[in-house]
Tab-separated table of C-alpha atoms in Angstrom:
chain	number	residue	atom	x	y	z
I	1	MET	CA	-52.579	28.442	-33.550
I	2	ALA	CA	-55.403	28.917	-35.942
I	3	THR	CA	-54.546	29.678	-39.577
I	4	ILE	CA	-56.584	32.322	-41.507
I	5	LYS	CA	-56.558	32.638	-44.970
I	6	ARG	CA	-57.966	35.827	-46.489
I	7	TYR	CA	-59.912	36.371	-49.729
I	8	PRO	CA	-61.104	39.785	-51.255
I	9	TRP	CA	-64.625	39.839	-49.389
I	10	VAL	CA	-64.312	36.712	-47.054
I	11	SER	CA	-61.686	34.819	-44.859
I	12	HIS	CA	-61.404	31.239	-43.989
I	13	LEU	CA	-60.291	30.177	-40.727
I	14	LEU	CA	-58.852	26.537	-39.855
I	15	GLY	CA	-58.492	25.888	-36.001
I	16	SER	CA	-55.818	24.078	-34.165
I	17	PRO	CA	-56.296	21.060	-31.854
I	18	THR	CA	-55.302	23.083	-28.728
I	19	GLY	CA	-56.974	26.276	-29.443
I	20	TYR	CA	-60.601	27.141	-28.557
I	21	VAL	CA	-62.082	29.619	-31.215
I	22	VAL	CA	-65.052	31.832	-30.393
I	23	HIS	CA	-66.502	33.546	-33.427
I	24	LEU	CA	-68.683	36.719	-32.602
I	25	GLN	CA	-70.685	38.487	-35.208
I	26	LYS	CA	-72.631	41.377	-34.387
I	27	GLY	CA	-72.288	40.498	-30.685
I	28	GLU	CA	-73.541	36.949	-30.878
I	29	VAL	CA	-71.591	33.910	-31.125
I	30	ARG	CA	-71.536	32.212	-34.329
I	31	HIS	CA	-68.933	29.611	-33.994
I	32	GLN	CA	-67.168	28.251	-30.952
I	33	GLY	CA	-64.937	24.972	-30.178
I	34	VAL	CA	-61.693	23.374	-30.974
I	35	GLY	CA	-60.548	22.680	-34.370
I	36	GLN	CA	-63.259	24.782	-36.127
I	37	ALA	CA	-63.094	25.514	-39.780
I	38	PHE	CA	-65.418	28.170	-41.222
I	39	TRP	CA	-65.927	31.166	-43.358
I	40	PHE	CA	-66.450	34.595	-42.073
I	41	ARG	CA	-66.428	38.314	-43.012
I	42	PRO	CA	-63.815	40.267	-41.425
I	43	ALA	CA	-65.579	43.544	-41.682
I	44	ASN	CA	-68.244	42.388	-38.844
I	45	SER	CA	-66.483	39.348	-37.031
I	46	VAL	CA	-64.346	39.178	-33.880
I	47	LEU	CA	-62.268	36.165	-33.429
I	48	SER	CA	-60.707	34.977	-30.172
I	49	GLU	CA	-58.359	31.861	-29.778
I	50	VAL	CA	-58.148	30.700	-26.103
I	51	PRO	CA	-55.507	27.764	-25.651
I	52	VAL	CA	-56.982	24.715	-23.905
I	53	ASP	CA	-53.747	22.803	-23.270
I	54	ASP	CA	-52.031	22.935	-19.810
I	55	GLN	CA	-50.013	26.192	-19.426
I	56	GLU	CA	-46.862	26.557	-17.397
I	57	LEU	CA	-45.935	29.728	-15.612
I	58	PRO	CA	-42.566	30.229	-13.864
I	59	THR	CA	-42.505	32.883	-11.426
I	60	LEU	CA	-39.481	34.269	-9.219
I	61	PHE	CA	-39.884	37.026	-6.666
I	62	HIS	CA	-38.348	38.275	-3.218
I	63	ALA	CA	-39.825	38.293	0.531
I	64	ILE	CA	-38.597	39.310	3.879
I	65	THR	CA	-38.440	36.818	6.805
I	66	ARG	CA	-39.465	37.580	10.315
I	67	ASP	CA	-35.673	38.293	11.286
I	68	HIS	CA	-35.431	40.705	8.131
I	69	GLN	CA	-33.627	38.326	5.885
I	70	ASP	CA	-34.211	38.622	2.266
I	71	VAL	CA	-34.909	35.371	0.221
I	72	SER	CA	-35.840	34.712	-3.017
I	73	VAL	CA	-38.751	32.405	-3.991
I	74	GLN	CA	-38.649	30.263	-7.228
I	75	ALA	CA	-42.145	28.754	-8.128
I	76	ASN	CA	-43.723	27.137	-11.102
I	77	VAL	CA	-47.765	27.215	-11.697
I	78	THR	CA	-49.658	24.777	-14.107
I	79	TYR	CA	-53.102	25.831	-15.168
I	80	ARG	CA	-55.410	25.863	-17.802
I	81	PHE	CA	-58.560	27.580	-19.226
I	82	ILE	CA	-61.829	25.565	-18.249
I	83	ASP	CA	-64.315	28.090	-19.709
I	84	PRO	CA	-62.933	29.732	-23.027
I	85	VAL	CA	-65.938	31.945	-23.674
I	86	ALA	CA	-65.471	33.614	-20.240
I	87	VAL	CA	-61.799	33.955	-20.665
I	88	SER	CA	-62.332	35.592	-24.124
I	89	ASN	CA	-64.730	37.842	-22.571
I	90	ARG	CA	-62.536	38.813	-19.623
I	91	LEU	CA	-59.049	38.647	-21.309
I	92	ASP	CA	-57.618	39.772	-24.624
I	93	PHE	CA	-57.098	36.558	-26.577
I	94	GLY	CA	-58.141	38.032	-30.121
I	95	LEU	CA	-56.882	36.829	-33.388
I	96	GLN	CA	-55.183	40.005	-34.769
I	97	ALA	CA	-54.685	40.925	-38.333
I	98	ALA	CA	-51.088	40.668	-39.782
I	99	GLY	CA	-48.953	43.668	-38.715
I	100	ALA	CA	-51.083	44.199	-35.623
I	101	PRO	CA	-49.933	44.120	-32.012
I	102	PRO	CA	-50.322	40.489	-30.501
I	103	ALA	CA	-53.135	39.609	-27.849
I	104	THR	CA	-52.127	40.391	-24.216
I	105	GLY	CA	-54.055	37.558	-22.693
I	106	ARG	CA	-51.408	35.473	-21.676
I	107	GLU	CA	-49.436	38.587	-20.203
I	108	GLN	CA	-52.424	39.368	-18.129
I	109	VAL	CA	-52.698	35.836	-16.877
I	110	SER	CA	-49.218	35.691	-15.927
I	111	THR	CA	-49.500	38.945	-13.939
I	112	ILE	CA	-52.609	37.909	-12.342
I	113	ILE	CA	-51.188	34.492	-10.997
I	114	GLY	CA	-47.795	36.045	-10.249
I	115	GLN	CA	-49.137	38.692	-8.015
I	116	LEU	CA	-51.399	36.242	-6.280
I	117	CYS	CA	-48.353	33.979	-5.563
I	118	GLN	CA	-46.021	36.682	-4.533
I	119	SER	CA	-48.672	38.298	-2.121
I	120	HIS	CA	-49.541	34.828	-0.422
I	121	ALA	CA	-45.931	33.677	-0.175
I	122	ILE	CA	-44.862	37.105	1.345
I	123	ASP	CA	-47.494	36.822	4.004
I	124	GLN	CA	-46.357	33.211	4.885
I	125	ILE	CA	-42.702	34.003	4.882
I	126	ALA	CA	-43.275	37.066	6.832
I	127	THR	CA	-44.141	34.655	9.691
I	128	THR	CA	-41.135	32.575	9.609
I	129	THR	CA	-37.479	33.043	10.490
I	130	LEU	CA	-34.820	32.434	7.877
I	131	SER	CA	-33.930	29.060	9.307
I	132	GLU	CA	-37.476	28.082	9.444
I	133	ALA	CA	-38.073	29.102	5.881
I	134	LEU	CA	-34.947	27.214	4.436
I	135	GLU	CA	-35.905	24.011	6.470
I	136	ARG	CA	-39.679	24.002	5.890
I	137	GLY	CA	-40.359	26.989	3.402
I	138	VAL	CA	-40.701	24.933	0.314
I	139	SER	CA	-43.358	22.484	1.478
I	140	GLN	CA	-45.345	25.318	3.612
I	141	LEU	CA	-45.333	27.635	0.619
I	142	ARG	CA	-46.562	24.739	-1.850
I	143	MET	CA	-49.484	24.063	0.394
I	144	VAL	CA	-50.294	27.723	0.930
I	145	LEU	CA	-50.182	28.955	-2.635
I	146	SER	CA	-51.882	25.437	-3.837
I	147	ASP	CA	-54.999	26.383	-1.519
I	148	ALA	CA	-54.920	30.165	-2.203
I	149	LEU	CA	-54.787	29.941	-6.094
I	150	ARG	CA	-57.296	27.227	-6.147
I	151	SER	CA	-59.823	29.035	-4.075
I	152	ASP	CA	-59.218	32.582	-5.595
I	153	ALA	CA	-62.587	34.048	-6.721
I	154	ARG	CA	-61.175	36.083	-9.633
I	155	LEU	CA	-59.334	33.076	-11.067
I	156	LEU	CA	-62.549	30.900	-10.846
I	157	SER	CA	-64.776	33.762	-12.325
I	158	THR	CA	-62.273	34.254	-14.910
I	159	GLY	CA	-62.512	30.409	-16.104
I	160	ILE	CA	-58.901	29.631	-15.024
I	161	GLU	CA	-58.161	26.355	-13.076
I	162	ILE	CA	-54.856	25.762	-11.235
I	163	LEU	CA	-53.646	22.257	-11.704
I	164	GLY	CA	-50.536	22.367	-9.565
I	165	VAL	CA	-48.143	24.773	-7.736
I	166	GLN	CA	-44.464	23.498	-7.420
I	167	VAL	CA	-41.999	25.682	-5.194
I	168	LEU	CA	-38.685	24.895	-6.682
I	169	ALA	CA	-36.647	26.876	-4.242
I	170	VAL	CA	-36.335	29.222	-1.266
I	171	ARG	CA	-32.867	30.658	-1.317
I	172	PRO	CA	-31.422	33.693	0.965
I	173	GLU	CA	-28.844	36.126	-0.366
I	174	SER	CA	-25.453	34.821	-1.890
I	175	ASP	CA	-23.377	36.099	1.136
I	176	VAL	CA	-25.826	34.668	3.717
I	177	GLU	CA	-26.011	31.381	1.881
I	178	ARG	CA	-22.135	31.238	1.774
I	179	ALA	CA	-22.128	31.928	5.590
I	180	LEU	CA	-24.776	29.335	6.155
I	181	GLN	CA	-22.886	26.722	4.101
I	182	THR	CA	-19.813	27.324	5.865
I	183	PRO	CA	-20.277	25.097	8.961
I	184	VAL	CA	-21.649	22.418	6.756
I	185	ARG	CA	-18.806	22.748	4.572
I	186	GLU	CA	-16.384	22.871	7.563
I	187	LYS	CA	-18.226	19.627	8.795
I	188	LEU	CA	-17.742	17.910	5.437
I	189	GLN	CA	-14.341	19.076	5.311
I	190	SER	CA	-13.309	17.636	8.626
I	191	GLU	CA	-14.962	14.304	7.846
I	192	ALA	CA	-13.043	14.345	4.558
I	193	ASP	CA	-9.943	15.035	6.766
I	194	ARG	CA	-10.929	12.370	9.199
I	195	ALA	CA	-11.282	9.816	6.374
I	196	VAL	CA	-7.803	10.851	5.167
I	197	TYR	CA	-6.396	10.431	8.456
I	198	GLU	CA	-8.102	7.381	8.965
I	199	ARG	CA	-7.019	5.911	5.534
I	200	ARG	CA	-3.282	7.183	6.409
I	201	ALA	CA	-3.589	5.410	10.004
I	202	VAL	CA	-4.726	2.177	8.373
I	203	ALA	CA	-1.784	2.520	5.701
I	204	VAL	CA	0.564	3.291	8.745
I	205	GLU	CA	-0.788	0.500	10.488
I	206	ARG	CA	-0.214	-1.868	7.684
I	207	GLU	CA	3.155	-0.611	7.093
I	208	ARG	CA	3.793	-1.409	10.621
I	209	THR	CA	2.438	-4.821	10.300
I	210	ILE	CA	4.657	-5.333	7.331
I	211	SER	CA	7.512	-3.932	8.849
I	212	GLU	CA	7.063	-6.195	12.169
I	213	ASN	CA	6.722	-9.159	9.845
I	214	GLU	CA	9.795	-8.376	8.020
I	215	MET	CA	11.626	-7.730	11.387
I	216	ALA	CA	10.231	-11.148	12.820
I	217	SER	CA	11.571	-12.726	9.546
I	218	GLN	CA	14.976	-11.270	9.970
I	219	ILE	CA	14.890	-12.196	13.635
I	220	GLU	CA	13.966	-15.673	12.657
I	221	LEU	CA	16.731	-15.653	10.062
I	222	ALA	CA	19.111	-14.405	12.560
I	223	SER	CA	18.104	-17.003	15.001
I	224	ARG	CA	18.534	-19.720	12.608
I	225	ARG	CA	21.782	-18.363	11.346
I	226	GLU	CA	23.031	-18.268	14.897
I	227	HIS	CA	21.899	-21.803	15.466
I	228	LEU	CA	23.705	-22.850	12.307
I	229	VAL	CA	26.985	-21.034	13.313
I	230	ALA	CA	26.712	-22.769	16.781
I	231	GLN	CA	26.094	-26.148	15.149
I	232	GLU	CA	28.888	-25.592	12.850
I	233	GLY	CA	31.407	-24.309	15.877
I	234	ALA	CA	30.240	-27.404	17.765
I	235	ASN	CA	30.693	-29.635	14.639
I	236	ALA	CA	34.128	-28.210	14.181
I	237	ARG	CA	35.092	-28.387	17.807
I	238	ARG	CA	33.988	-31.953	17.723
I	239	ALA	CA	36.109	-32.499	14.559
I	240	ALA	CA	39.077	-30.819	16.383
I	241	GLU	CA	38.372	-32.753	19.642
I	242	GLU	CA	38.115	-36.038	17.328
I	243	LYS	CA	41.351	-35.081	15.304
I	244	ALA	CA	43.168	-34.222	18.719
I	245	ALA	CA	42.109	-37.471	20.266
I	246	ALA	CA	43.199	-39.177	17.070
I	247	GLY	CA	46.439	-37.520	17.133
I	248	LEU	CA	46.831	-38.197	20.929
I	249	ILE	CA	46.295	-41.739	20.336
I	250	GLU	CA	48.865	-41.853	17.522
I	251	ALA	CA	51.266	-39.936	19.303
I	252	GLN	CA	50.727	-42.112	22.428
I	253	GLY	CA	50.958	-45.122	20.102
I	254	SER	CA	54.186	-43.496	18.601
I	255	ALA	CA	55.364	-42.861	22.174
I	256	GLU	CA	54.590	-46.535	23.137
I	257	ARG	CA	56.269	-47.731	19.883
I	258	LYS	CA	59.406	-45.514	20.474
I	259	GLY	CA	59.629	-46.580	24.284
I	260	ILE	CA	59.165	-50.226	23.378
I	261	GLY	CA	62.129	-49.811	20.643
I	262	ALA	CA	64.069	-47.498	23.260
I	263	ALA	CA	63.501	-50.095	25.914
I	264	ALA	CA	64.591	-52.979	23.457
I	265	GLU	CA	67.572	-50.987	22.436
I	266	ALA	CA	68.357	-50.218	26.138
I	267	ASN	CA	67.914	-53.941	26.856
I	268	GLN	CA	69.915	-54.917	23.815
I	269	ILE	CA	72.581	-52.251	24.825
I	270	ARG	CA	72.457	-53.630	28.410
I	271	LEU	CA	72.789	-57.148	27.175
I	272	VAL	CA	75.547	-56.275	24.810
I	273	GLY	CA	77.249	-54.376	27.666
I	274	GLU	CA	76.615	-57.241	30.170
I	275	ALA	CA	78.158	-59.467	27.642
I	276	ALA	CA	81.239	-57.085	26.926
I	277	ALA	CA	81.677	-56.730	30.654
I	278	ALA	CA	81.425	-60.206	31.137
I	279	ARG	CA	84.205	-60.809	28.544
I	280	GLU	CA	86.163	-58.143	30.154
I	281	ALA	CA	85.653	-59.705	33.501
I	282	ALA	CA	86.678	-62.980	32.089
I	283	THR	CA	89.586	-61.560	30.051
I	284	MET	CA	90.667	-59.713	33.284
I	285	GLU	CA	90.229	-62.857	35.122
I	286	VAL	CA	92.723	-64.469	32.596
I	287	TYR	CA	95.055	-61.807	32.746
I	288	ARG	CA	95.074	-61.525	36.567
I	289	GLY	CA	97.010	-64.943	36.858
I	290	MET	CA	99.604	-64.010	34.051
I	291	GLU	CA	103.308	-62.797	34.687
I	292	GLN	CA	104.222	-59.345	33.929
I	293	ALA	CA	106.217	-60.301	30.841
I	294	THR	CA	103.301	-62.182	29.411
I	295	LEU	CA	100.906	-59.380	30.095
I	296	LEU	CA	103.481	-56.979	28.451
I	297	ALA	CA	103.767	-59.168	25.250
I	298	LEU	CA	100.153	-59.243	25.067
I	299	ALA	CA	100.030	-55.414	25.342
I	300	LEU	CA	102.581	-55.076	22.752
I	301	ARG	CA	100.551	-57.477	20.556
I	302	ASP	CA	97.327	-55.374	20.812
I	303	ALA	CA	99.635	-52.060	20.338
I	304	ALA	CA	101.188	-53.376	17.341
I	305	GLY	CA	98.315	-53.004	15.042
I	306	SER	CA	98.111	-49.079	15.918
I	307	LEU	CA	101.758	-48.418	16.064
I	308	PRO	CA	103.734	-47.101	13.041
I	309	ASN	CA	106.330	-49.101	11.239
I	310	ILE	CA	109.343	-49.710	13.318
I	311	GLY	CA	112.461	-49.458	11.335
I	312	ASN	CA	114.881	-50.483	14.108
I	313	LEU	CA	114.394	-52.732	17.146
I	314	THR	CA	116.809	-52.773	19.966
I	315	ILE	CA	116.579	-55.853	22.322
I	316	THR	CA	118.453	-55.331	25.708
I	317	PRO	CA	119.971	-58.211	27.475
I	318	ASP	CA	117.655	-57.462	30.470
I	319	LEU	CA	114.629	-58.021	28.283
I	320	LEU	CA	115.984	-60.973	26.474
I	321	SER	CA	116.925	-62.868	29.670
I	322	GLY	CA	113.904	-62.035	31.273
I	323	ALA	CA	111.681	-63.565	28.579
I	324	LEU	CA	113.989	-66.506	28.075
I	325	ALA	CA	113.808	-67.239	31.868
I	326	GLY	CA	109.919	-67.033	31.590
I	327	LEU	CA	109.954	-69.518	28.783
I	328	PHE	CA	112.138	-71.811	30.761
I	329	ARG	CA	109.918	-71.522	33.792
I	330	GLU	CA	106.630	-72.226	32.355
I	331	PRO	CA	106.850	-74.653	29.395
I	332	ALA	CA	103.096	-75.020	29.470
I	333	GLY	CA	102.435	-71.619	28.820
I	334	GLY	CA	105.020	-71.382	25.999
I	335	ALA	CA	102.369	-71.130	23.461
I	336	VAL	CA	100.761	-68.038	25.336
I	337	ALA	CA	104.236	-66.735	26.190
I	338	GLY	CA	105.710	-67.023	22.704
I	339	ALA	CA	102.769	-64.924	21.387
I	340	PRO	CA	104.289	-61.495	22.682
I	341	ALA	CA	107.719	-62.704	21.216
I	342	ARG	CA	106.302	-63.471	17.923
I	343	ALA	CA	104.464	-60.165	18.018
I	344	ALA	CA	107.482	-58.267	18.770
I	345	ALA	CA	109.285	-60.238	16.004
I	346	GLY	CA	106.665	-59.645	13.714
I	347	THR	CA	106.644	-55.808	14.222
I	348	ALA	CA	110.217	-55.713	13.020
I	349	GLY	CA	110.665	-53.694	9.975
I	350	PRO	CA	111.656	-55.498	6.619
I	351	GLY	CA	115.219	-54.658	7.059
I	352	GLU	CA	115.475	-56.674	10.365
I	353	LYS	CA	114.226	-60.060	9.219
């Protein structure tokens, strides 16, 4: 913005690099241009400063669609002043003294461009439905507003060039917007739920796979344990069978040894019995031909060892005569016949000798 230094009768202006200064003195242009610096008399001078840099104008307005729905349009218009002299003649861009109200040129331009945008946008949106306006309204409005503003006669005559029009948004009322967002939100929610369910399903499938692997491992371990138990049982059974066979063999050997010993003992007993029987038979054969007195003497001899001591012995005449008769009849057998007599005499007690 230009800087003015005031002195008692004259003033000095120093322009800015973005302000086009127009100095009118008595209705004639005395100075004009960017970055001017000159002296002037305030009493007969009119100064105007028109910006030559790009200007941004945001605008917001409402329109009604063909299906009677209210939408809000947010746009931004970029413009510049290509004829500052014409602009200073048509609009108020004067440099005011300190304390004076500011120039209204910028507000005038904003009003003109805003009304033009709103007028053309309302005409365009009135021919479309709400769904069409939301779907293609931004691009359509940008084209319509760009063409309309660039070809507007008032702007061209004023020296205003439209550099670009940007339509930022076409939005319905808040409750309608929420209603329109509901299906999409529900769809997104269902997609999210489906993703969650799929993730859970994958997790469950993985858990099932892990459980199956664990169960298969347990089954394999149980099968191996069963084989181990069966093998241990077979080994124990085989060991028992081997032990029983060894015991049987040992028992058979012991029985055979006992049988052999019993047979030997029986044979020995038999042989001893046979020998004893043979001796008895021989003895009986010897005794068979003896006399009664001889046999009696032998019996007394044999019994004398087991009889108690005899204190008194009485010899009858019959016994003595019979014994003597025998002795005289068989002198050859006197040695044998005398044995009983000696035995009888030997059995006498000590008082009878």
